[in-house]
Every structure is written in C-alpha cells, then in structure tokens.
PDB file of C-alpha atoms in Angstrom:
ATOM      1  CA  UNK A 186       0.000   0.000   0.000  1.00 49.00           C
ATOM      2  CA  UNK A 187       2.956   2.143   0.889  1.00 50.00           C
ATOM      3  CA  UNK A 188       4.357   1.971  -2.538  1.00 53.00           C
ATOM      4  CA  UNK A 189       1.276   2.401  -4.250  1.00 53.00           C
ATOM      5  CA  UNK A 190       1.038   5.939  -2.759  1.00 51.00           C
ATOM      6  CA  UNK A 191       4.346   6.730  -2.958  1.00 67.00           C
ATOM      7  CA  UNK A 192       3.908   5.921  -7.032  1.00 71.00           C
ATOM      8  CA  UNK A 193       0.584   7.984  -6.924  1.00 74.00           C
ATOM      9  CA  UNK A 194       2.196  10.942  -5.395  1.00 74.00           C
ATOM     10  CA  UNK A 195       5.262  10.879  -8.113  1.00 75.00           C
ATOM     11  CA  UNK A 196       2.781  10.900 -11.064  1.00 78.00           C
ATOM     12  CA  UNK A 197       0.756  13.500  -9.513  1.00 78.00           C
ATOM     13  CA  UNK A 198       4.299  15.759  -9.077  1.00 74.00           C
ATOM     14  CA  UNK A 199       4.988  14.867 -13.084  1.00 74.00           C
ATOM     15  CA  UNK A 200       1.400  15.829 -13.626  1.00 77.00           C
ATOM     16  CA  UNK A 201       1.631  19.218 -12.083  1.00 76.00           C
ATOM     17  CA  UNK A 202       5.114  19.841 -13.420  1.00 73.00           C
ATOM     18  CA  UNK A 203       4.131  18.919 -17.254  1.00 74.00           C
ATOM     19  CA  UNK A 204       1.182  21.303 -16.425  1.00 71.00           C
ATOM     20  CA  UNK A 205       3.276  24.151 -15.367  1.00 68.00           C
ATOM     21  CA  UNK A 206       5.734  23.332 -18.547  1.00 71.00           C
ATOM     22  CA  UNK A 207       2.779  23.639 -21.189  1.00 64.00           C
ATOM     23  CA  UNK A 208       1.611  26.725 -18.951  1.00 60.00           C
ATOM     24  CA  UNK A 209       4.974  28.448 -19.199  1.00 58.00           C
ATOM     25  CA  UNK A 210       5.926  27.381 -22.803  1.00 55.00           C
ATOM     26  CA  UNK A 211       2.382  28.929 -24.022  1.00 49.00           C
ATOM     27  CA  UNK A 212       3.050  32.388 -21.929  1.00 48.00           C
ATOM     28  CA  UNK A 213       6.056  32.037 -23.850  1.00 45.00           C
ATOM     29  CA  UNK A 214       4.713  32.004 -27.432  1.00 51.00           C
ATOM     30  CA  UNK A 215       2.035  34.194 -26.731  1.00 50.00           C
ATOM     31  CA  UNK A 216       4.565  36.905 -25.703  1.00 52.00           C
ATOM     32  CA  UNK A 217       6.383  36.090 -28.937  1.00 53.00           C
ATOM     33  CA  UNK A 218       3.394  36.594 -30.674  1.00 53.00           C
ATOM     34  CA  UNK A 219       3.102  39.938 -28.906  1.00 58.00           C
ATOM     35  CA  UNK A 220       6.566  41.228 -29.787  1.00 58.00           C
ATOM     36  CA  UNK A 221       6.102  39.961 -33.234  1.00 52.00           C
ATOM     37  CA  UNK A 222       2.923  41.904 -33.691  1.00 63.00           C
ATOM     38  CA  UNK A 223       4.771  44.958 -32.375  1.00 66.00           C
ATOM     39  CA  UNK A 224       7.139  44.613 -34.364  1.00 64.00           C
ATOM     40  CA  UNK A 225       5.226  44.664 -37.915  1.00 69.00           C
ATOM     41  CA  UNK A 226       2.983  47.322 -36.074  1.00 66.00           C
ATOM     42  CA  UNK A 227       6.819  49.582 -36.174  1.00 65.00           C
ATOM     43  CA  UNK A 228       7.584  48.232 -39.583  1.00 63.00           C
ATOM     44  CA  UNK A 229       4.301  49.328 -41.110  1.00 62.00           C
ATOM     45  CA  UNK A 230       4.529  52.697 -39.525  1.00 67.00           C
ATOM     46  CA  UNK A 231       8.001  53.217 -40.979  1.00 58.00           C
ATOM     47  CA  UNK A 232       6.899  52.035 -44.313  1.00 55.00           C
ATOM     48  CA  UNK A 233       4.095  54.741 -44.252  1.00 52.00           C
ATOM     49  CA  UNK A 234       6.129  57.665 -43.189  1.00 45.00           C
ATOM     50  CA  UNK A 235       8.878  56.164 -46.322  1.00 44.00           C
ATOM     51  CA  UNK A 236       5.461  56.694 -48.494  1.00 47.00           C
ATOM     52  CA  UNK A 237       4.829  59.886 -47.380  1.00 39.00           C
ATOM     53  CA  UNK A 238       8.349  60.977 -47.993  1.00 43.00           C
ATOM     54  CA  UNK A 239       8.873  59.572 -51.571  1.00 44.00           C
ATOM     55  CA  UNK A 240       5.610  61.224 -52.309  1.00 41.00           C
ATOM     56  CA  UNK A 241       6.510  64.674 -50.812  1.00 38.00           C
ATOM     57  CA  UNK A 242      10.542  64.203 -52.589  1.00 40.00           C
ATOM     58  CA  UNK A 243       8.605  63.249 -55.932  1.00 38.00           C
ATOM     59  CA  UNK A 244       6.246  65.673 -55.930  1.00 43.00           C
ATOM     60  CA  UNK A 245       8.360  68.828 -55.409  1.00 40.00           C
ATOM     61  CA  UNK A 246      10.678  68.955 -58.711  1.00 42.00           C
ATOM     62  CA  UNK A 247       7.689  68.689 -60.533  1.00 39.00           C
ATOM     63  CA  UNK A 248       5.323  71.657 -58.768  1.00 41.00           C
ATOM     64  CA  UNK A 249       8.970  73.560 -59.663  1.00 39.00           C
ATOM     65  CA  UNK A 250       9.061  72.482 -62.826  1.00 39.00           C
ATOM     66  CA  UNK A 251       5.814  73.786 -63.757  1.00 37.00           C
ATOM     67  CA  UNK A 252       6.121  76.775 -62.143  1.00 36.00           C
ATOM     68  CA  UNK A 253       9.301  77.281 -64.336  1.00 40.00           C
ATOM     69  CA  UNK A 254       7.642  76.633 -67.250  1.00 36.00           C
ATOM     70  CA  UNK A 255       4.520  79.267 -66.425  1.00 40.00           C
ATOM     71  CA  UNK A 256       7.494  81.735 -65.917  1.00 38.00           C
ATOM     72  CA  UNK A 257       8.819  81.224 -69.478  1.00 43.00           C
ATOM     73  CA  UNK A 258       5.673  81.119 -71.055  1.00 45.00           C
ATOM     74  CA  UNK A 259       4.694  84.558 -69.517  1.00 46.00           C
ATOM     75  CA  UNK A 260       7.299  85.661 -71.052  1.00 45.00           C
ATOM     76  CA  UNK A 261       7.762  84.288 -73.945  1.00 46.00           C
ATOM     77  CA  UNK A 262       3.784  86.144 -74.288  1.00 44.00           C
ATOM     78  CA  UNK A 263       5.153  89.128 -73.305  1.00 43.00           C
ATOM     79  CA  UNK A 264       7.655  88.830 -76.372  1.00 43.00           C
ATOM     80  CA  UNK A 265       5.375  88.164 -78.809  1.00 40.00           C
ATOM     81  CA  UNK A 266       2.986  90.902 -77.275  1.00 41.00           C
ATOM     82  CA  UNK A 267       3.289  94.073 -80.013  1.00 53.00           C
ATOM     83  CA  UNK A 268       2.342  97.589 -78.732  1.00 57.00           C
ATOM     84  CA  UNK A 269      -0.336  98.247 -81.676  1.00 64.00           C
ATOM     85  CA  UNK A 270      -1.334 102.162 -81.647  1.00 67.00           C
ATOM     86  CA  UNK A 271      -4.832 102.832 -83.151  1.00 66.00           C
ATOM     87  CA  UNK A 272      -4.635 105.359 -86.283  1.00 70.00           C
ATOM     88  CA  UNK A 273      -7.339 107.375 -84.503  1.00 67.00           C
ATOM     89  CA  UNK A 274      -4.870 107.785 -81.614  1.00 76.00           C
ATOM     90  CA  UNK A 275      -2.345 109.656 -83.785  1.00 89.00           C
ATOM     91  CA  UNK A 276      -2.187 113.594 -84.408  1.00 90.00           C
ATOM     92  CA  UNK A 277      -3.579 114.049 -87.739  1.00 91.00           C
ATOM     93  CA  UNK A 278       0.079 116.120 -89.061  1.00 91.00           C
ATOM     94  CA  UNK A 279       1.677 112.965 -88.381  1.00 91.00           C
ATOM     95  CA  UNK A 280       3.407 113.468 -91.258  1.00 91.00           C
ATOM     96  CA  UNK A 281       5.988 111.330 -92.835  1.00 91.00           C
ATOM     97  CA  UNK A 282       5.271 108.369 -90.637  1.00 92.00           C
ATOM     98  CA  UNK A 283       7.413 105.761 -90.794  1.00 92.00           C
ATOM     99  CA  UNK A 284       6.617 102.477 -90.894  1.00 90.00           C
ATOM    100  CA  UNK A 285       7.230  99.341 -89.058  1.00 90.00           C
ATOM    101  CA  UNK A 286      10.529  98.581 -91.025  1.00 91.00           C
ATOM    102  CA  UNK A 287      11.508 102.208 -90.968  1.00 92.00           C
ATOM    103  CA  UNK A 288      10.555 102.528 -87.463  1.00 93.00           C
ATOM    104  CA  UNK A 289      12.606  99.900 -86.264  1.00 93.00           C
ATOM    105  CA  UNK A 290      15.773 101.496 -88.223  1.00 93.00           C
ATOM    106  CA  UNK A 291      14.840 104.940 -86.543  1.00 94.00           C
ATOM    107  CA  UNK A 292      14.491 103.858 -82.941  1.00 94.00           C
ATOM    108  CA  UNK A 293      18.523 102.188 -83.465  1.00 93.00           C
ATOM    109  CA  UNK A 294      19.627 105.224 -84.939  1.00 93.00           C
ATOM    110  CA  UNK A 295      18.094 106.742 -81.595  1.00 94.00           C
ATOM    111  CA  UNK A 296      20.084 103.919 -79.216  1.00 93.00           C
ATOM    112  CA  UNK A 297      23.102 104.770 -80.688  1.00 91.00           C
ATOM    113  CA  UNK A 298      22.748 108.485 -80.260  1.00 91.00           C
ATOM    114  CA  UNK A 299      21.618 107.504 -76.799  1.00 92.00           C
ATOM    115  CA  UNK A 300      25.038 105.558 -76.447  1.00 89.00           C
ATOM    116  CA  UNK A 301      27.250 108.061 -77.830  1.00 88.00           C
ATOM    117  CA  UNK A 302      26.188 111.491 -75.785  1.00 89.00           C
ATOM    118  CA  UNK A 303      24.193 112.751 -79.226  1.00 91.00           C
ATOM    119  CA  UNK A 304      20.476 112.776 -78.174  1.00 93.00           C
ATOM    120  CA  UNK A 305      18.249 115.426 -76.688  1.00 93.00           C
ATOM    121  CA  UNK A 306      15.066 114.628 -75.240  1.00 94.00           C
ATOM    122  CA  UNK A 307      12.158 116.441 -74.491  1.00 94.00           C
ATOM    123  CA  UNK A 308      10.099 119.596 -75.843  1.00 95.00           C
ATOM    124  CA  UNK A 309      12.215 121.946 -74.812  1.00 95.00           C
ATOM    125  CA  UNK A 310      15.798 120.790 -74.982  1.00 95.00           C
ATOM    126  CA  UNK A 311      14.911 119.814 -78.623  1.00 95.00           C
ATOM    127  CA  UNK A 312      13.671 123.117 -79.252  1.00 95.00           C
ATOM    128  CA  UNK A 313      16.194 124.744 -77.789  1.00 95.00           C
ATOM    129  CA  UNK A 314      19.165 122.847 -80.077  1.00 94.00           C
ATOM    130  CA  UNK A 315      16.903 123.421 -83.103  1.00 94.00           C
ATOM    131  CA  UNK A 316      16.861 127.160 -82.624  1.00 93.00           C
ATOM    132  CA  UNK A 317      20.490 127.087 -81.529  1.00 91.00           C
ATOM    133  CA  UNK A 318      21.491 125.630 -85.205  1.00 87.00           C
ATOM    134  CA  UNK A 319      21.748 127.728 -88.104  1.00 81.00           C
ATOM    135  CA  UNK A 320      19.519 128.326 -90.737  1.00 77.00           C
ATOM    136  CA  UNK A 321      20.175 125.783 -93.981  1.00 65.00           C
ATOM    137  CA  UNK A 322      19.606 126.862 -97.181  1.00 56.00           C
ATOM    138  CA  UNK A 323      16.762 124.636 -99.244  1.00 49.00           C
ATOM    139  CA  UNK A 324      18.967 124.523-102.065  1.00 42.00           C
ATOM    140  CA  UNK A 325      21.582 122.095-100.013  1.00 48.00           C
ATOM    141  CA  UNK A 326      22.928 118.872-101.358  1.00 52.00           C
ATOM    142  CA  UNK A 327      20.879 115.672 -99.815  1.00 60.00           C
ATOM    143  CA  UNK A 328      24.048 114.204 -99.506  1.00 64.00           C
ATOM    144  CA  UNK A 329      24.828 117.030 -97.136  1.00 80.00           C
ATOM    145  CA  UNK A 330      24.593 115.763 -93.234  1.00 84.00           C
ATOM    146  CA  UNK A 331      22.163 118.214 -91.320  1.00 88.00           C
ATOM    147  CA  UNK A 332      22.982 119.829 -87.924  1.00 88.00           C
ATOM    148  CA  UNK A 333      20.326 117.417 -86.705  1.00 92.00           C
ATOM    149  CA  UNK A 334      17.396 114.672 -87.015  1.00 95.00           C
ATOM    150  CA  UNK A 335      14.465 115.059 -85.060  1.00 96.00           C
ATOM    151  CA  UNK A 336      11.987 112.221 -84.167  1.00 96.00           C
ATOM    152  CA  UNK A 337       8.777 112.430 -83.168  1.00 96.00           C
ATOM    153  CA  UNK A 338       5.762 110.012 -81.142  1.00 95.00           C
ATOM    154  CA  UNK A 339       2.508 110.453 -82.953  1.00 94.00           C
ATOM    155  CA  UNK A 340       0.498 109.660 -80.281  1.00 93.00           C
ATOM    156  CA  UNK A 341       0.648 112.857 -78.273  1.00 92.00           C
ATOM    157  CA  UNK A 342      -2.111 114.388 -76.416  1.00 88.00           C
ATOM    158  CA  UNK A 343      -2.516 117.336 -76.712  1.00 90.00           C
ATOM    159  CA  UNK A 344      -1.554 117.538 -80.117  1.00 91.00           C
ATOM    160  CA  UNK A 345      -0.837 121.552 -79.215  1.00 92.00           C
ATOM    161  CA  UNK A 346       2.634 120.288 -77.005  1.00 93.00           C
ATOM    162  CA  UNK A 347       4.608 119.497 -79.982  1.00 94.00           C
ATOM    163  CA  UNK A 348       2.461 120.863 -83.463  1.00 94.00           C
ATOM    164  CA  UNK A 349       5.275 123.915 -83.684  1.00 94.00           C
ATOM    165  CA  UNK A 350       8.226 121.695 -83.592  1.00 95.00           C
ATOM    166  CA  UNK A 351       7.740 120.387 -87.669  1.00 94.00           C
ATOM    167  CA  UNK A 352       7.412 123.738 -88.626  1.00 93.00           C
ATOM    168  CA  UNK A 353      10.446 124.909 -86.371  1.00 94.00           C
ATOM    169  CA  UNK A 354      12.669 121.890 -88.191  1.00 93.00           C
ATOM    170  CA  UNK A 355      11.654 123.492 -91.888  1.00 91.00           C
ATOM    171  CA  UNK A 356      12.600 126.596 -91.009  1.00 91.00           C
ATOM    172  CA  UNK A 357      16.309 125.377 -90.133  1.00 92.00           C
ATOM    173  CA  UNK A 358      16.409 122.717 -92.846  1.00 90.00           C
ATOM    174  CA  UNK A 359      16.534 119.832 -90.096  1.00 93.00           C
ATOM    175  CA  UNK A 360      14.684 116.434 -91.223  1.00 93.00           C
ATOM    176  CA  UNK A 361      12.058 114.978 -89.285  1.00 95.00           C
ATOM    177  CA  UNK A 362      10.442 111.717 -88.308  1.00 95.00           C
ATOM    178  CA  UNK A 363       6.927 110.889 -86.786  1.00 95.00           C
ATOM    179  CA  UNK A 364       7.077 107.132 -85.141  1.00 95.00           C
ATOM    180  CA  UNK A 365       3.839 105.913 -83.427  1.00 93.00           C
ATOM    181  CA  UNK A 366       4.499 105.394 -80.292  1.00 92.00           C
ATOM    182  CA  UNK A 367       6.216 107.590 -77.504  1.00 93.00           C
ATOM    183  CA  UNK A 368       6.461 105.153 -75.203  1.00 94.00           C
ATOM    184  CA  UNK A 369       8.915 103.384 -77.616  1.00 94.00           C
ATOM    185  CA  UNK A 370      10.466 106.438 -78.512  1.00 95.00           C
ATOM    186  CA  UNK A 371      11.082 107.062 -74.702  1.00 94.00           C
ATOM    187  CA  UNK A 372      12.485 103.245 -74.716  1.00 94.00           C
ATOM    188  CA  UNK A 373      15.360 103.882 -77.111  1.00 94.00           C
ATOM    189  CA  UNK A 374      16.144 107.172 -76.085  1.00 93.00           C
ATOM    190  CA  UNK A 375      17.321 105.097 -72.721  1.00 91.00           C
ATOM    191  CA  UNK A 376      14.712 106.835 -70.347  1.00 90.00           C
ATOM    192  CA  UNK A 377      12.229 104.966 -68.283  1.00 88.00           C
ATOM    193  CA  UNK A 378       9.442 107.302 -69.340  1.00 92.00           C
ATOM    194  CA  UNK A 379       7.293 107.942 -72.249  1.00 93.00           C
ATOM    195  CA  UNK A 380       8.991 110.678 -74.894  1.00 93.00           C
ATOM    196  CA  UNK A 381       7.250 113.065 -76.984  1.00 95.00           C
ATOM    197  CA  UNK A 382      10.267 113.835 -79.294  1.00 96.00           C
ATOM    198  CA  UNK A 383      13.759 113.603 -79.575  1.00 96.00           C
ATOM    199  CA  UNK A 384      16.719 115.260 -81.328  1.00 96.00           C
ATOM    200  CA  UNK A 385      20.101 113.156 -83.017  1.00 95.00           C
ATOM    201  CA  UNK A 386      22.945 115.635 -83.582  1.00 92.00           C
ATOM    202  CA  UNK A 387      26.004 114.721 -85.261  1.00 90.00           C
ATOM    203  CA  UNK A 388      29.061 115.535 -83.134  1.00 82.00           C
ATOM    204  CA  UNK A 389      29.618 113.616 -80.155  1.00 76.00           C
ATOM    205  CA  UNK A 390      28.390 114.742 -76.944  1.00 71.00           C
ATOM    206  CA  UNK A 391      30.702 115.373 -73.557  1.00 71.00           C
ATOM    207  CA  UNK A 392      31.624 111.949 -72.404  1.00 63.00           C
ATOM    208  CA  UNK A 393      31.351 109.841 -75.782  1.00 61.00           C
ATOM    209  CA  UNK A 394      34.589 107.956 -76.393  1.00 69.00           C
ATOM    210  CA  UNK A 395      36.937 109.161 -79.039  1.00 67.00           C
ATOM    211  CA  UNK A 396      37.435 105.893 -80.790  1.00 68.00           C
ATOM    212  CA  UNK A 397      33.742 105.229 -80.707  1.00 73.00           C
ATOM    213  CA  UNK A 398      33.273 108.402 -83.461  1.00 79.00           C
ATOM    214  CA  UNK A 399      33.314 107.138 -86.413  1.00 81.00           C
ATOM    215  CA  UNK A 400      30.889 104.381 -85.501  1.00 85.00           C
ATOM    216  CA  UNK A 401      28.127 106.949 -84.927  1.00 85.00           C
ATOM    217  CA  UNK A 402      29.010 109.030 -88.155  1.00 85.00           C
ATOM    218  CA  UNK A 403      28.282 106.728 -89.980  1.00 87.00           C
ATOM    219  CA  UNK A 404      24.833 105.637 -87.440  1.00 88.00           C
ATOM    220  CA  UNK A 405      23.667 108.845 -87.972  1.00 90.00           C
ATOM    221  CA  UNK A 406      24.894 109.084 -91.678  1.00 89.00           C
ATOM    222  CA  UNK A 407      22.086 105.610 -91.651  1.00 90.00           C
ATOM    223  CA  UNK A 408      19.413 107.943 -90.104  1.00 91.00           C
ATOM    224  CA  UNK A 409      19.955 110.561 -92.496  1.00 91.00           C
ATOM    225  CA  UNK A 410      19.159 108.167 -95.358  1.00 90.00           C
ATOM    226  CA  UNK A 411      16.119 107.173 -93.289  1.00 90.00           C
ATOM    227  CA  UNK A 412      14.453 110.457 -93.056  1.00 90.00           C
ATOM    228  CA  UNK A 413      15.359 111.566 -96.328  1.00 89.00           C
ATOM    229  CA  UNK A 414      13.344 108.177 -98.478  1.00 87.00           C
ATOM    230  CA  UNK A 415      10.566 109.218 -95.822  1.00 85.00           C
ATOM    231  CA  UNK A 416      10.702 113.250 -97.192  1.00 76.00           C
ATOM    232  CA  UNK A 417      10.554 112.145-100.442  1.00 61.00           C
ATOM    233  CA  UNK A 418       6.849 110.993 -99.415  1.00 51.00           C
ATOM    234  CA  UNK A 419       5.636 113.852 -97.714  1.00 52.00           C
ATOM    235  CA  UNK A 420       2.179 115.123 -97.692  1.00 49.00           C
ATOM    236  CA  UNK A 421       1.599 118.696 -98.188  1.00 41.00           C
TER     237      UNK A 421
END
C-alpha cells in the first residue's frame, strides 16, 4: 500500500510539473506573438512615413518644374505681345510716318545716339538745339549731313505740345520723323518714361569715347538716309 502511494504521489508531481511546462511554454509564445505583432505594427509605420516621404521628394521637382515653365511662357507672351497704336490715336500732321521697317531702323539710330552722348530729349531741350542751329539753305545737297534729325511720337495728347516743332525743323532745314508710339520712342532714347520727341545731332556729346566716333558718323549718316526716303513721301 505504501508503494502504491508513494507511485501515486510521483505521477501527480509529473502531472503538475508537465502542467506548469505547457503553462509556461504557451506564456512564452504568446509573448512572442506579442513582440512579433509589435514589431510589424513599427515596420508598417516606418513604411508609411517612407510613403509619405517619396511622395513629398517626388512631388516637389515637378510643382517647380511647372512653375518654371509658367514663368517662361509669360514671357515668352510678353515677347510676342506688339504695342499696336490705333490710327485714330495719332495727331492728324503725323506726317511722314514711318513704318514698321523704318521705325525699327529709326528707334537704333536713336540707341546709338543715346550711347554716344548725341540725343536730346524732351520739348524743350529739342527746341532749344533746333533754334540754336543755323539756318540751312533749301537749295543744299541731300548728300549734305544736317545739324540734326528730329523724331517724333505720334500719339501725343494734346496735339498743341509738340504741333510747332515740324514747322520749327523746316525753317532750319533739319529732317524729321513721326514714329507711333512715344512710349517706344522714350524706350530707345534710354529713359524709363514715355517721350514726346527727340533730337540726333552729329558731333559727339561730352563723355562719348573718341574711338567710338566714327561708328556713330556713320549711325547717324544711316538715319539721315532714313528720313530723307521718308521726305521724299511727304504730304503737303
């Protein structure tokens, strides 16, 4: 009987310690299980906030990029863009009015008198030098260079602010030139304003470079071939 309990009681201690085994070994695993969900929990995070970065890097050059490109199209419009003057806009003595070929000739010749110290702007500078220069006689050779060119904008208003200066430039045998827009005119003539008329001479002004002389001889020499084809169709 003695043994019998004695082999009763060993079996129940195997029992309770195979019990406490399969107790501890699935706490075990389900803490693995834990950790491992934890874990993919972390990786999935990370792999969103990768996501979100790649989108953010990806998407940057190309809001740049477009911007870019608005920029340069802007401006290539702006290019294109032509400043077109109604006729009803100009004074009606506009008179010889050169074209858009001749125009674009005229305004250089103005740049390079700009460049070279040989321009006056304004009303009364220009009829200042124009009253300062002696009287030509009619009878001169065209191939003669005049003691100026005068240029005109067409679209002035009032008409009254410049409608003595053609009259002024006949008296004193100086050529002039009616171009249809003064904000151009003001363009060339290197100011940041609009310019109702403007005055080429042919000497150098104080400050023009020496060596730089003979390039705006013969610029204005250009000029004077300009305005005299225009003269030639002059409406009385």
């Amino acid at each position: 009987m003695a043994t019998d309990k004695s082999e009763s009681e060993l079996r129940e201690k195997k029992e309770k310690k195979d019990k406490k085994r399969k107790h501890e070994e699935v706490a075990v695993d389900g803490d693995d299980a834990a950790a491992v969900a934890k874990k993919e929990k972390k990786k999935k995070r990370k792999s969103e906030v990768v996501d979100v970065d790649d989108t953010i890097v990806t998407d940057a050059p190309v809001a740049t990029s477009t911007a870019v490109v608005a920029v340069k199209d802007e401006e290539d419009e702006k290019k294109d863009l032509k400043m077109v003057i109604p006729v009803s806009a100009l004074v009606p003595f506009a008179n010889p009015l050169a074209d858009e070929k001749q125009q674009k000739k005229v305004l250089k010749g103005v740049k390079r008198a700009a460049k070279h110290k040989s321009l006056k702007r304004g009303v009364k500078e220009v009829v200042k030098a124009i009253r300062k220069s002696p009287v030509s006689n009619p009878s001169l050779a065209p191939t003669t260079l005049p003691n100026g060119i005068v240029i005109l904008a067409a679209d002035i208003s009032p008409m009254d602010v410049i409608s003595h200066i053609p009259v002024l430039c006949e008296d004193h045998g100086i050529p002039y030139i009616f171009v249809p827009s003064r904000a151009e005119l003001g363009a060339a003539g290197s100011t940041k304003r609009p310019t109702s008329v403007v005055m080429c001479t042919p000497g150098q002004g104080k400050g023009g470079k020496v060596e730089e002389k003979a390039e705006w001889e013969e610029g204005f020499g250009e000029l004077h071939k300009v305005a005299l084809k225009l003269g030639q169709h002059v409406l009385v």
